[in-house]
């Protein structure tokens, strides 16, 4: 199977069991990983934080999640960054309801072409909707193999146990 929407895990952007104080801290860590690994402009981090403040991305998927993203102008290489969390982090629920949910997995969309965003979002949602493989990613204990597990999950290759 192919990766999500043709998007693969960006090298250096699989963050295993992150200890984040809050969503801003988590998004700063994820955005910094994208930038430091050469996949985004330095402006990506602040743009990501600002967009999340205006347009929350928390989702009530079987394993609560969030799909933050920013405008293509801040991205150098299309792909995904994925973080699991030591403790869930509160994200505003998508759709501006004012509700928050405790995300356990966060998938950062990095898209260079705006016309790819909707399709990529739909495919990430499909992966997040399959509870057992997502839970296996969240529960994966070995940081040395975490990137491989995330790549397998994103490509739809069964459970990530």
Short mmCIF file of N, CA and C in Angstrom, two decimals:
data_model
loop_
_atom_site.label_atom_id
_atom_site.label_comp_id
_atom_site.label_asym_id
_atom_site.label_seq_id
_atom_site.Cartn_x
_atom_site.Cartn_y
_atom_site.Cartn_z
N UNK A 1 0.84 -1.19 0.00
CA UNK A 1 0.00 0.00 0.00
C UNK A 1 0.88 1.25 0.00
N UNK A 2 0.31 2.32 -0.49
CA UNK A 2 1.06 3.56 -0.53
C UNK A 2 0.84 4.35 0.76
N UNK A 3 1.76 5.24 1.07
CA UNK A 3 1.58 6.08 2.24
C UNK A 3 0.34 6.95 2.09
N UNK A 4 -0.04 7.59 3.17
CA UNK A 4 -1.22 8.43 3.20
C UNK A 4 -1.15 9.50 2.12
N UNK A 5 -2.07 9.44 1.15
CA UNK A 5 -2.15 10.45 0.12
C UNK A 5 -0.84 10.67 -0.61
N UNK A 6 0.02 9.64 -0.64
CA UNK A 6 1.33 9.82 -1.23
C UNK A 6 2.29 10.51 -0.27
N UNK A 7 1.82 10.87 0.91
CA UNK A 7 2.66 11.54 1.90
C UNK A 7 3.28 10.52 2.83
N UNK A 8 4.56 10.67 3.05
CA UNK A 8 5.27 9.77 3.93
C UNK A 8 5.70 10.51 5.19
N UNK A 9 6.11 9.75 6.17
CA UNK A 9 6.68 10.32 7.37
C UNK A 9 7.95 11.07 6.98
N UNK A 10 8.04 12.31 7.39
CA UNK A 10 9.24 13.10 7.10
C UNK A 10 10.41 12.57 7.95
N UNK A 11 11.58 12.37 7.36
CA UNK A 11 12.73 11.89 8.13
C UNK A 11 12.99 12.80 9.34
N UNK A 12 13.18 12.16 10.49
CA UNK A 12 13.46 12.89 11.72
C UNK A 12 12.23 13.46 12.40
N UNK A 13 11.04 13.09 11.93
CA UNK A 13 9.80 13.70 12.44
C UNK A 13 8.83 12.71 13.07
N UNK A 14 9.36 11.62 13.62
CA UNK A 14 8.56 10.69 14.43
C UNK A 14 8.95 10.93 15.87
N UNK A 15 8.06 11.53 16.63
CA UNK A 15 8.34 11.90 18.01
C UNK A 15 7.61 10.95 18.95
N UNK A 16 8.38 10.17 19.67
CA UNK A 16 7.86 9.09 20.51
C UNK A 16 7.63 9.55 21.94
N UNK A 17 6.40 9.39 22.40
CA UNK A 17 6.02 9.66 23.80
C UNK A 17 6.57 10.99 24.30
N UNK A 18 6.18 12.04 23.62
CA UNK A 18 6.61 13.39 23.95
C UNK A 18 6.00 13.83 25.28
N UNK A 19 6.82 14.43 26.12
CA UNK A 19 6.34 15.03 27.37
C UNK A 19 6.11 16.51 27.09
N UNK A 20 4.87 16.87 26.80
CA UNK A 20 4.54 18.26 26.45
C UNK A 20 3.66 18.86 27.54
N UNK A 21 3.95 20.11 27.89
CA UNK A 21 3.16 20.82 28.91
C UNK A 21 1.76 21.13 28.42
N UNK A 22 1.65 21.46 27.13
CA UNK A 22 0.37 21.86 26.54
C UNK A 22 0.51 21.79 25.02
N UNK A 23 -0.56 22.13 24.30
CA UNK A 23 -0.52 22.00 22.83
C UNK A 23 0.50 22.94 22.21
N UNK A 24 0.68 24.14 22.77
CA UNK A 24 1.67 25.06 22.20
C UNK A 24 3.07 24.49 22.31
N UNK A 25 3.37 23.89 23.46
CA UNK A 25 4.67 23.27 23.65
C UNK A 25 4.85 22.11 22.66
N UNK A 26 3.84 21.26 22.54
CA UNK A 26 3.91 20.14 21.61
C UNK A 26 4.08 20.61 20.17
N UNK A 27 3.28 21.58 19.75
CA UNK A 27 3.38 22.07 18.37
C UNK A 27 4.72 22.73 18.11
N UNK A 28 5.28 23.40 19.11
CA UNK A 28 6.61 23.98 18.96
C UNK A 28 7.65 22.87 18.77
N UNK A 29 7.55 21.81 19.56
CA UNK A 29 8.48 20.68 19.41
C UNK A 29 8.35 20.03 18.05
N UNK A 30 7.11 19.80 17.61
CA UNK A 30 6.90 19.15 16.31
C UNK A 30 7.36 20.06 15.17
N UNK A 31 6.99 21.33 15.21
CA UNK A 31 7.40 22.27 14.17
C UNK A 31 8.90 22.43 14.12
N UNK A 32 9.53 22.46 15.29
CA UNK A 32 10.99 22.57 15.34
C UNK A 32 11.65 21.35 14.72
N UNK A 33 11.10 20.16 14.96
CA UNK A 33 11.64 18.95 14.34
C UNK A 33 11.55 19.04 12.82
N UNK A 34 10.42 19.54 12.32
CA UNK A 34 10.26 19.70 10.87
C UNK A 34 11.30 20.66 10.32
N UNK A 35 11.46 21.80 10.97
CA UNK A 35 12.42 22.83 10.50
C UNK A 35 13.86 22.32 10.62
N UNK A 36 14.22 21.78 11.79
CA UNK A 36 15.60 21.35 12.01
C UNK A 36 16.01 20.19 11.10
N UNK A 37 15.04 19.42 10.62
CA UNK A 37 15.35 18.33 9.70
C UNK A 37 15.25 18.75 8.24
N UNK A 38 15.11 20.05 8.01
CA UNK A 38 15.16 20.59 6.65
C UNK A 38 13.89 20.51 5.85
N UNK A 39 12.74 20.34 6.51
CA UNK A 39 11.48 20.17 5.79
C UNK A 39 10.59 21.41 5.81
N UNK A 40 11.00 22.44 6.57
CA UNK A 40 10.19 23.64 6.65
C UNK A 40 11.03 24.87 6.89
N UNK A 41 10.46 26.02 6.57
CA UNK A 41 11.11 27.30 6.83
C UNK A 41 11.00 27.62 8.33
N UNK A 42 11.90 28.44 8.87
CA UNK A 42 11.79 28.82 10.28
C UNK A 42 10.44 29.44 10.64
N UNK A 43 9.76 30.03 9.70
CA UNK A 43 8.45 30.65 9.95
C UNK A 43 7.37 29.61 10.25
N UNK A 44 7.63 28.33 9.99
CA UNK A 44 6.63 27.29 10.16
C UNK A 44 6.12 27.20 11.60
N UNK A 45 7.01 27.31 12.57
CA UNK A 45 6.61 27.10 13.97
C UNK A 45 5.57 28.13 14.39
N UNK A 46 5.85 29.41 14.19
CA UNK A 46 4.90 30.45 14.60
C UNK A 46 3.61 30.37 13.78
N UNK A 47 3.73 30.06 12.50
CA UNK A 47 2.53 29.95 11.65
C UNK A 47 1.65 28.78 12.12
N UNK A 48 2.26 27.70 12.52
CA UNK A 48 1.54 26.54 13.04
C UNK A 48 0.79 26.89 14.32
N UNK A 49 1.46 27.58 15.23
CA UNK A 49 0.83 27.99 16.48
C UNK A 49 -0.35 28.94 16.23
N UNK A 50 -0.15 29.89 15.34
CA UNK A 50 -1.21 30.86 15.05
C UNK A 50 -2.41 30.19 14.41
N UNK A 51 -2.17 29.30 13.47
CA UNK A 51 -3.30 28.62 12.82
C UNK A 51 -4.08 27.76 13.81
N UNK A 52 -3.38 27.08 14.71
CA UNK A 52 -4.06 26.25 15.69
C UNK A 52 -4.91 27.11 16.64
N UNK A 53 -4.43 28.30 16.97
CA UNK A 53 -5.22 29.20 17.82
C UNK A 53 -6.51 29.61 17.12
N UNK A 54 -6.44 29.86 15.81
CA UNK A 54 -7.61 30.32 15.06
C UNK A 54 -8.51 29.18 14.61
N UNK A 55 -7.90 28.04 14.25
CA UNK A 55 -8.65 26.91 13.70
C UNK A 55 -8.24 25.62 14.42
N UNK A 56 -8.85 25.30 15.54
CA UNK A 56 -8.47 24.10 16.30
C UNK A 56 -8.59 22.83 15.46
N UNK A 57 -7.74 21.85 15.77
CA UNK A 57 -7.68 20.63 14.96
C UNK A 57 -7.90 19.35 15.75
N UNK A 58 -8.37 19.44 16.98
CA UNK A 58 -8.63 18.24 17.77
C UNK A 58 -9.80 17.46 17.20
N UNK A 59 -9.66 16.13 17.20
CA UNK A 59 -10.68 15.26 16.61
C UNK A 59 -11.09 14.15 17.58
N UNK A 60 -12.39 13.88 17.67
CA UNK A 60 -12.87 12.81 18.54
C UNK A 60 -12.80 11.45 17.85
N UNK A 61 -11.65 11.11 17.31
CA UNK A 61 -11.43 9.81 16.68
C UNK A 61 -11.39 8.74 17.77
N UNK A 62 -11.44 7.44 17.41
CA UNK A 62 -11.43 6.39 18.44
C UNK A 62 -10.29 6.56 19.46
N UNK A 63 -9.12 6.94 18.99
CA UNK A 63 -8.03 7.37 19.86
C UNK A 63 -7.94 8.88 19.61
N UNK A 64 -8.31 9.71 20.59
CA UNK A 64 -8.37 11.15 20.35
C UNK A 64 -7.07 11.68 19.73
N UNK A 65 -7.24 12.55 18.74
CA UNK A 65 -6.10 12.99 17.94
C UNK A 65 -6.24 14.46 17.55
N UNK A 66 -5.22 14.96 16.89
CA UNK A 66 -5.25 16.30 16.30
C UNK A 66 -4.46 16.25 15.01
N UNK A 67 -4.88 17.07 14.05
CA UNK A 67 -4.21 17.14 12.75
C UNK A 67 -3.86 18.60 12.44
N UNK A 68 -2.87 19.14 13.13
CA UNK A 68 -2.49 20.54 12.85
C UNK A 68 -1.81 20.66 11.50
N UNK A 69 -1.84 21.86 10.96
CA UNK A 69 -1.16 22.15 9.70
C UNK A 69 -1.02 23.66 9.57
N UNK A 70 -0.30 24.06 8.53
CA UNK A 70 -0.11 25.48 8.26
C UNK A 70 -0.11 25.69 6.75
N UNK A 71 0.05 26.91 6.34
CA UNK A 71 0.03 27.23 4.91
C UNK A 71 1.28 26.70 4.21
N UNK A 72 1.12 26.35 2.95
CA UNK A 72 2.19 25.74 2.15
C UNK A 72 3.44 26.62 2.06
N UNK A 73 3.31 27.90 2.17
CA UNK A 73 4.44 28.81 2.04
C UNK A 73 5.52 28.54 3.09
N UNK A 74 5.17 27.89 4.19
CA UNK A 74 6.11 27.62 5.28
C UNK A 74 6.77 26.24 5.16
N UNK A 75 6.37 25.46 4.17
CA UNK A 75 6.80 24.06 4.05
C UNK A 75 7.75 23.90 2.87
N UNK A 76 8.82 23.14 3.07
CA UNK A 76 9.78 22.84 2.00
C UNK A 76 9.53 21.49 1.35
N UNK A 77 9.15 20.49 2.16
CA UNK A 77 8.92 19.13 1.66
C UNK A 77 7.58 18.63 2.19
N UNK A 78 6.75 18.12 1.31
CA UNK A 78 5.48 17.54 1.75
C UNK A 78 5.71 16.24 2.50
N UNK A 79 4.93 16.06 3.54
CA UNK A 79 5.03 14.84 4.33
C UNK A 79 4.32 15.03 5.66
N UNK A 80 4.57 14.11 6.56
CA UNK A 80 3.88 14.11 7.85
C UNK A 80 4.89 14.02 8.99
N UNK A 81 4.57 14.69 10.08
CA UNK A 81 5.27 14.50 11.35
C UNK A 81 4.25 13.88 12.29
N UNK A 82 4.67 12.93 13.09
CA UNK A 82 3.75 12.22 13.99
C UNK A 82 4.34 12.22 15.39
N UNK A 83 3.49 12.53 16.37
CA UNK A 83 3.90 12.47 17.76
C UNK A 83 2.89 11.68 18.57
N UNK A 84 3.41 10.83 19.44
CA UNK A 84 2.58 10.24 20.49
C UNK A 84 2.99 10.95 21.78
N UNK A 85 2.14 10.86 22.79
CA UNK A 85 2.33 11.66 23.98
C UNK A 85 2.47 10.82 25.24
N UNK A 86 3.36 11.26 26.12
CA UNK A 86 3.48 10.61 27.42
C UNK A 86 2.17 10.71 28.18
N UNK A 87 1.59 11.90 28.16
CA UNK A 87 0.28 12.17 28.74
C UNK A 87 -0.53 12.94 27.70
N UNK A 88 -1.82 12.68 27.58
CA UNK A 88 -2.62 13.39 26.58
C UNK A 88 -2.51 14.92 26.74
N UNK A 89 -2.66 15.61 25.61
CA UNK A 89 -2.58 17.06 25.56
C UNK A 89 -3.91 17.60 25.03
N UNK A 90 -4.44 18.61 25.68
CA UNK A 90 -5.73 19.20 25.28
C UNK A 90 -5.60 20.00 24.00
N UNK A 91 -6.49 19.70 23.04
CA UNK A 91 -6.60 20.44 21.79
C UNK A 91 -8.04 20.89 21.67
N UNK A 92 -8.23 22.09 21.13
CA UNK A 92 -9.58 22.54 20.82
C UNK A 92 -10.16 21.64 19.73
N UNK A 93 -11.43 21.34 19.86
CA UNK A 93 -12.09 20.46 18.89
C UNK A 93 -12.28 21.18 17.55
N UNK A 94 -11.98 20.47 16.47
CA UNK A 94 -12.16 21.01 15.13
C UNK A 94 -13.61 21.43 14.94
N UNK A 95 -13.80 22.55 14.28
CA UNK A 95 -15.14 23.03 14.03
C UNK A 95 -15.52 24.19 14.92
N UNK A 96 -14.60 24.60 15.80
CA UNK A 96 -14.83 25.78 16.61
C UNK A 96 -15.94 25.66 17.63
N UNK A 97 -16.14 24.46 18.19
CA UNK A 97 -17.22 24.26 19.16
C UNK A 97 -16.86 24.82 20.53
N UNK A 98 -15.59 25.13 20.74
CA UNK A 98 -15.15 25.58 22.06
C UNK A 98 -14.80 24.43 22.99
N UNK A 99 -15.17 23.22 22.62
CA UNK A 99 -14.83 22.03 23.41
C UNK A 99 -13.35 21.71 23.23
N UNK A 100 -12.81 21.01 24.22
CA UNK A 100 -11.45 20.50 24.11
C UNK A 100 -11.50 18.99 24.27
N UNK A 101 -10.49 18.33 23.71
CA UNK A 101 -10.34 16.90 23.92
C UNK A 101 -8.87 16.61 24.16
N UNK A 102 -8.62 15.49 24.81
CA UNK A 102 -7.26 15.12 25.17
C UNK A 102 -6.66 14.21 24.10
N UNK A 103 -5.85 14.80 23.22
CA UNK A 103 -5.24 14.05 22.12
C UNK A 103 -4.12 13.15 22.63
N UNK A 104 -4.07 11.95 22.07
CA UNK A 104 -3.01 10.99 22.39
C UNK A 104 -2.02 10.83 21.24
N UNK A 105 -2.45 11.21 20.04
CA UNK A 105 -1.59 11.16 18.86
C UNK A 105 -1.86 12.40 18.02
N UNK A 106 -0.78 12.97 17.48
CA UNK A 106 -0.89 14.19 16.68
C UNK A 106 -0.16 13.97 15.36
N UNK A 107 -0.86 14.26 14.26
CA UNK A 107 -0.28 14.12 12.92
C UNK A 107 -0.22 15.51 12.30
N UNK A 108 0.98 16.02 12.10
CA UNK A 108 1.20 17.33 11.52
C UNK A 108 1.32 17.19 10.01
N UNK A 109 0.37 17.81 9.30
CA UNK A 109 0.41 17.80 7.83
C UNK A 109 1.35 18.89 7.34
N UNK A 110 2.29 18.51 6.52
CA UNK A 110 3.19 19.47 5.87
C UNK A 110 2.96 19.32 4.37
N UNK A 111 2.31 20.31 3.78
CA UNK A 111 1.89 20.24 2.38
C UNK A 111 2.50 21.42 1.62
N UNK A 112 3.11 21.14 0.48
CA UNK A 112 3.69 22.21 -0.34
C UNK A 112 2.72 22.73 -1.39
N UNK A 113 1.70 21.94 -1.71
CA UNK A 113 0.70 22.36 -2.70
C UNK A 113 -0.67 22.38 -2.05
N UNK A 114 -1.27 23.57 -1.95
CA UNK A 114 -2.56 23.68 -1.26
C UNK A 114 -3.64 22.74 -1.80
N UNK A 115 -3.59 22.40 -3.08
CA UNK A 115 -4.61 21.52 -3.64
C UNK A 115 -4.50 20.08 -3.13
N UNK A 116 -3.41 19.75 -2.45
CA UNK A 116 -3.23 18.40 -1.89
C UNK A 116 -3.80 18.28 -0.48
N UNK A 117 -4.11 19.41 0.16
CA UNK A 117 -4.44 19.40 1.58
C UNK A 117 -5.71 18.62 1.90
N UNK A 118 -6.77 18.83 1.17
CA UNK A 118 -8.04 18.17 1.49
C UNK A 118 -7.91 16.65 1.35
N UNK A 119 -7.30 16.19 0.27
CA UNK A 119 -7.11 14.75 0.07
C UNK A 119 -6.24 14.14 1.16
N UNK A 120 -5.16 14.83 1.51
CA UNK A 120 -4.27 14.32 2.56
C UNK A 120 -5.01 14.26 3.90
N UNK A 121 -5.78 15.29 4.18
CA UNK A 121 -6.55 15.33 5.42
C UNK A 121 -7.54 14.17 5.48
N UNK A 122 -8.22 13.89 4.39
CA UNK A 122 -9.19 12.79 4.36
C UNK A 122 -8.51 11.45 4.60
N UNK A 123 -7.35 11.26 4.00
CA UNK A 123 -6.65 9.98 4.16
C UNK A 123 -6.08 9.82 5.57
N UNK A 124 -5.58 10.91 6.17
CA UNK A 124 -5.11 10.84 7.55
C UNK A 124 -6.28 10.50 8.47
N UNK A 125 -7.42 11.13 8.22
CA UNK A 125 -8.62 10.82 9.01
C UNK A 125 -8.99 9.34 8.92
N UNK A 126 -8.86 8.77 7.72
CA UNK A 126 -9.16 7.35 7.56
C UNK A 126 -8.22 6.50 8.41
N UNK A 127 -6.92 6.83 8.42
CA UNK A 127 -5.97 6.07 9.24
C UNK A 127 -6.29 6.23 10.73
N UNK A 128 -6.64 7.45 11.13
CA UNK A 128 -6.96 7.71 12.54
C UNK A 128 -8.27 7.06 12.96
N UNK A 129 -9.13 6.75 12.01
CA UNK A 129 -10.41 6.14 12.31
C UNK A 129 -10.34 4.65 12.60
N UNK A 130 -9.20 4.04 12.33
CA UNK A 130 -9.02 2.60 12.55
C UNK A 130 -8.34 2.41 13.91
N UNK A 131 -9.15 2.17 14.94
CA UNK A 131 -8.71 2.25 16.33
C UNK A 131 -7.52 1.35 16.68
N UNK A 132 -7.55 0.09 16.31
CA UNK A 132 -6.52 -0.85 16.76
C UNK A 132 -5.12 -0.45 16.28
N UNK A 133 -4.93 -0.16 14.99
CA UNK A 133 -3.59 0.25 14.56
C UNK A 133 -3.12 1.55 15.21
N UNK A 134 -4.02 2.51 15.41
CA UNK A 134 -3.63 3.77 16.05
C UNK A 134 -3.22 3.50 17.50
N UNK A 135 -3.99 2.70 18.20
CA UNK A 135 -3.66 2.39 19.59
C UNK A 135 -2.32 1.67 19.67
N UNK A 136 -2.04 0.82 18.70
CA UNK A 136 -0.74 0.13 18.68
C UNK A 136 0.41 1.12 18.52
N UNK A 137 0.21 2.16 17.71
CA UNK A 137 1.24 3.20 17.56
C UNK A 137 1.42 3.93 18.89
N UNK A 138 0.31 4.31 19.52
CA UNK A 138 0.36 5.02 20.80
C UNK A 138 1.05 4.16 21.86
N UNK A 139 0.77 2.86 21.87
CA UNK A 139 1.31 1.96 22.89
C UNK A 139 2.73 1.48 22.61
N UNK A 140 3.24 1.72 21.40
CA UNK A 140 4.56 1.19 21.02
C UNK A 140 5.62 1.68 22.01
N UNK A 141 6.38 0.75 22.56
CA UNK A 141 7.30 1.08 23.66
C UNK A 141 8.73 1.39 23.23
N UNK A 142 9.16 0.93 22.08
CA UNK A 142 10.57 1.03 21.69
C UNK A 142 10.82 2.25 20.81
N UNK A 143 11.46 3.28 21.34
CA UNK A 143 11.70 4.47 20.53
C UNK A 143 12.60 4.20 19.32
N UNK A 144 13.45 3.17 19.39
CA UNK A 144 14.36 2.90 18.28
C UNK A 144 13.64 2.36 17.04
N UNK A 145 12.44 1.80 17.23
CA UNK A 145 11.69 1.28 16.09
C UNK A 145 10.40 2.08 15.82
N UNK A 146 10.22 3.17 16.56
CA UNK A 146 8.98 3.95 16.45
C UNK A 146 8.76 4.47 15.03
N UNK A 147 9.78 5.00 14.39
CA UNK A 147 9.64 5.52 13.02
C UNK A 147 9.15 4.45 12.06
N UNK A 148 9.67 3.25 12.18
CA UNK A 148 9.25 2.14 11.32
C UNK A 148 7.78 1.80 11.55
N UNK A 149 7.37 1.81 12.81
CA UNK A 149 5.99 1.50 13.17
C UNK A 149 5.04 2.56 12.60
N UNK A 150 5.43 3.82 12.70
CA UNK A 150 4.61 4.91 12.17
C UNK A 150 4.50 4.80 10.66
N UNK A 151 5.63 4.53 9.97
CA UNK A 151 5.59 4.37 8.51
C UNK A 151 4.67 3.24 8.10
N UNK A 152 4.72 2.12 8.81
CA UNK A 152 3.84 0.98 8.50
C UNK A 152 2.38 1.36 8.71
N UNK A 153 2.08 2.06 9.81
CA UNK A 153 0.71 2.49 10.08
C UNK A 153 0.22 3.44 8.98
N UNK A 154 1.03 4.42 8.62
CA UNK A 154 0.61 5.39 7.60
C UNK A 154 0.38 4.74 6.25
N UNK A 155 1.12 3.68 5.96
CA UNK A 155 0.95 3.01 4.67
C UNK A 155 -0.16 1.97 4.71
N UNK A 156 -0.77 1.77 5.88
CA UNK A 156 -1.89 0.84 6.00
C UNK A 156 -1.47 -0.60 6.10
N UNK A 157 -0.24 -0.84 6.51
CA UNK A 157 0.27 -2.21 6.60
C UNK A 157 -0.04 -2.84 7.94
N UNK A 158 -1.32 -3.04 8.21
CA UNK A 158 -1.73 -3.77 9.40
C UNK A 158 -1.49 -3.02 10.68
N UNK A 159 -1.50 -3.74 11.76
CA UNK A 159 -1.32 -3.13 13.08
C UNK A 159 0.14 -2.81 13.29
N UNK A 160 0.38 -1.90 14.20
CA UNK A 160 1.74 -1.41 14.44
C UNK A 160 2.35 -2.02 15.69
N UNK A 161 1.92 -3.20 16.06
CA UNK A 161 2.39 -3.77 17.33
C UNK A 161 3.81 -4.23 17.30
#
